Phi, psi and omega in degrees: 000142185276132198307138164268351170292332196256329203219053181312113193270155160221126172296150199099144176312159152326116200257159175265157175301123175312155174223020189210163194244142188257195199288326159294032155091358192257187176284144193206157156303144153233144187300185164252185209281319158315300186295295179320301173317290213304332184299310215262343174262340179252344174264326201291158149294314186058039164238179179267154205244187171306315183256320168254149192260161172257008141314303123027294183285289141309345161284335191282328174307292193297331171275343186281309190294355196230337155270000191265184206261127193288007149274341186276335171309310170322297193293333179310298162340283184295324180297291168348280193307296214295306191294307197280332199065317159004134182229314174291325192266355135297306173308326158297329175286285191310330178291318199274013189261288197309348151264330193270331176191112200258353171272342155294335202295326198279286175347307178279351197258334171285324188286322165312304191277085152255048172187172157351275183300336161274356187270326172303297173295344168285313174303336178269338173284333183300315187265010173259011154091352174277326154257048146116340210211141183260338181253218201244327186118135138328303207271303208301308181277352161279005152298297177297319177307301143349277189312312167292321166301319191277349210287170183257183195297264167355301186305332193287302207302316186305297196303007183289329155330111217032206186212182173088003085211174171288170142255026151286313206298320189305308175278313138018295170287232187343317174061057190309171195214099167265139199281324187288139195271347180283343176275326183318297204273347184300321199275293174331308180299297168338303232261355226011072176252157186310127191232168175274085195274014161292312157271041171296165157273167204308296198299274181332335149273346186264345154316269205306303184308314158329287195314323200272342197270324188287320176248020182273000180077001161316173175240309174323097208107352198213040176246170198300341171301308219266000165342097161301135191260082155226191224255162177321310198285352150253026171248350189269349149316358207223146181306019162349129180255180191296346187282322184324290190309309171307334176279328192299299164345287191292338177280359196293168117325181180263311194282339162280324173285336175270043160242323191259353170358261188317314190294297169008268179300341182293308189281019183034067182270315186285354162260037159244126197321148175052020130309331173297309154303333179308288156349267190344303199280347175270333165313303195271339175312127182305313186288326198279316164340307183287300187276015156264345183054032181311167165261132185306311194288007176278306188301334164271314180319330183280319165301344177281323175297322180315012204294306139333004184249157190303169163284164027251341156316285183325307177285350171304320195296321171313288154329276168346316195273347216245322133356291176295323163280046175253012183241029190256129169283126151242132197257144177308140165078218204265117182216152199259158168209120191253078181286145187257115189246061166297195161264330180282047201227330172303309204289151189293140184313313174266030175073173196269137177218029176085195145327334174256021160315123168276143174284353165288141147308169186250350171285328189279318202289329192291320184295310190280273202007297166276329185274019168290306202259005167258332194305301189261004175221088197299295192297037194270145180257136175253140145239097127335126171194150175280248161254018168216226174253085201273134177279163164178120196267110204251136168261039203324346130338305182282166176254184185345277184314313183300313192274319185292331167267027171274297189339283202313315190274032131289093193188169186117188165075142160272211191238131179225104181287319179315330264227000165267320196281328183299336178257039195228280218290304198299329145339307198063060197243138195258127172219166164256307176227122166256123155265153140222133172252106175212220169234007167059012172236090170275120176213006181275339171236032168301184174250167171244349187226142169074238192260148187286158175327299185317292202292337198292286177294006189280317192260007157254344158323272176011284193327308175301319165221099205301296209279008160284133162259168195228134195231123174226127166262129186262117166254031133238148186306145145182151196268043141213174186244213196214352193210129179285123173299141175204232179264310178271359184204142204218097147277122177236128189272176185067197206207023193239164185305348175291350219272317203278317169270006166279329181301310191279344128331305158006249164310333174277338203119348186252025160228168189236137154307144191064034130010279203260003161269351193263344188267338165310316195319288200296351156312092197274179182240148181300190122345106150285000000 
């Protein structure tokens, strides 16, 4: 008689056989080598995560980057930075372009290196030796030389702005030959070799006169009118009064005032009459939203962090964020949304940094997702799941922030991605778009055999609703999924407002699976 155990009928089509083990050890999907790069350049971190180490991490890049064909590494590049926003994994992808093909680099390198900090950061992946070479090269440094010659004053005074390398240490290295006697002497003043400060530029002398004026304990010269316009972070080392600050606030960016909140309040910016309303209002103006490119999950980070500050920040930040979401779909019919409040759902979203951890999760990010897409779709159903399904009751009425710390103060247990759909599937329940949000390490319904759990209950939806989809978002790297990409299953990485029009996109019919290798694609490179 035949094992019936081995040869078990399951409803739904033939789910395909898995073909990768995912970092817990279970069975799993694995991208092909583009869509991993492509995953892993708009999500990844290179820090340490729940599941992976950035070494780890970094090993998969630089080997995923020496297979793929190196125009598609350039566009990968640009897309990372332009698309993605990223800042450490384009300057790495651009250091492995500069061994791999150095005649692409010059195309690619201005649209990467486009600031201070990715130029800093290109010179420190360069010179550690990881992709392939400790020094920087001919071309790569008359590139950087180039970058330095052209910045305009303000651009230099930002890139002035950290360490790890400086950027004296930068010029220092490459020994830029400036034609203007104001960069001449601007470079001298950096690097501190004896300088002209008559022929400094304008902001930078009127800095060192400020500085001199400030700490010689005069007032004269030094009030908050005579405030030099450079950048913050070199005026706070300086004895500075509550007049400084209220001006520094107000002259700020929208991403330097939702970054400085608390500096803010220490310095009593916010008891100085109409800074609050001030503030407020530029946190929530919509057009300044846009033209900051925030991230949703930056915008939770400041509130959670914000604990000090009037409510009317905070609800600005509230506002801002309901703003930020303006690229969340409403989508037609029955759509399920499934956030993962496992415990490897704890770890911070953006990997372990030390001191410079964010305190957001990868459960809050999982958490915004979903009360997003219940914001703009009331009839949406959430199931939360571990290794199983958490009842938790959503108002679609409160707002973003609110239903997502409902989300959030969820959490434990291990990961079963399957456990929404089996309990869909036990339901006989009719839908159209299922999101799951997760970190994609199922591993409480691995198989030992065939298909993962996940496809096992996907195809029996299917069955039931043939014209159903499946959206499953990864907001940390990783090369498998839990659902084989196809026509009906779309997998996507990251945590940012594109994720939400690709999800409605979808969902109409006007994206496709392997998405994000055809918009890398779609990338052109200037003229060499």
């Amino acid at each position: 008689m035949v094992n019936t155990q081995l040869f078990k009928t399951t409803s739904g089509a033939l789910a395909p056989a898995a073909n990768a083990v995912n970092q817990s050890g279970a069975r799993a999907y694995g991208h092909d080598a583009r869509h991993r790069l492509a995953q892993l350049a708009a999500t990844g971190c290179m820090t340490q995560t729940f599941h992976a180490d950035a070494h780890t991490q970094l090993d998969d890049v630089l080997s995923l980057a020496q297979e793929v064909d190196p125009v598609f590494l350039a566009k990968t590049a640009v897309y990372a930075r332009q698309a993605g926003h990223m800042k450490d994994m384009p300057a790495l992808l651009a250091a492995v372009l500069a061994q791999r093909d150095i005649a692409l680099l010059r195309p690619v390198f201005g649209r990467v290196i486009d600031n201070g900090k990715m130029l800093r950061n290109f010179v420190q992946i360069l010179r550690s030796g990881q992709t392939g070479r400790k020094s920087l090269g001919t071309r790569p440094k008359k590139l950087v030389q180039d970058w330095l010659l052209r910045a305009s004053e303000q651009r230099l005074l930002q890139a002035s702005i950290g360490t790890a390398p400086t950027l004296a240490d930068v010029v220092r290295m490459v020994h830029p030959k400036p034609a203007e006697a104001w960069r001449a002497a601007w470079f001298a003043w950096l690097i501190g070799r004896p300088f002209d400060e008559a022929a400094l530029p304008p902001a930078t002398l009127a800095f060192e006169r400020f500085k001199r004026v400030l700490l010689s304990g005069r007032t004269e010269g030094a009030t908050a009118d005579d405030l030099p316009p450079v950048p913050f972070q070199m005026l706070t080392a300086l004895p500075l009064n509550g007049d400084h600050w209220a001006r520094i606030a107000a002259q700020g960016s929208w991403q330097m005032v939702r970054q400085n909140l608390n500096a803010f309040a220490r310095h009593g910016v916010f008891d100085r009459p109409g800074m609050t309303d001030q503030l407020a209002a530029r946190l929530r103006d919509p057009k300044a939203v846009a033209s900051a490119r925030v991230l949703p999950y930056q915008l939770m980070t400041a509130f959670n962090a914000a604990a000090d500050v009037p409510a009317a920040i905070r609800e600005a930040l509230q506002d801002a964020m309901e703003a930020a979401l303006t690229n969340v779909p409403a989508i037609d019919g029955q759509v399920v949304v499934c956030p993962d409040v496992s415990g490897s759902m704890s770890s911070s979203v953006t990997g372990w940094r030390g001191t410079a951890t964010s305190t957001v999760r990868c459960i809050d990010v999982a958490a915004l997702v979903a009360a997003a897409l219940v914001r703009k779709n009331p009839g949406c159903r959430v199931m939360p799941f571990e290794h199983s399904v958490v009842k938790v009751a959503l108002n679609p009425r409160d707002s973003v922030m609110t239903n997502a710390a409902k989300l959030a103060a969820v959490g434990g247990g291990g990961t079963s991605v399957s456990a929404p759909l089996k309990q869909l599937n036990q339901e006989r329940a009719s839908v159209d778009l299922v999101v799951i949000v997760s970190d994609n390490e199922s591993w409480v319904d691995a198989r030992r055999h065939g298909a993962t759990e996940t496809m096992v209950q996907w195809s029996a939806i299917k069955a039931r609703c043939p014209k159903a989809k499946l959206v499953c978002i990864d907001i940390q790297p990783g090369a498998t999924t839990q659902a084989l990409e196809r026509d009906d299953v779309l997998n996507v990485g990251g945590f940012s407002d594109a994720v939400f029009r690709i999800v409605g996109d979808f969902a109409a019919g006007d994206t496709r699976a392997g998405h994000w290798v055809r918009e890398i694609e779609g990338v052109t490179l200037d003229p060499q």
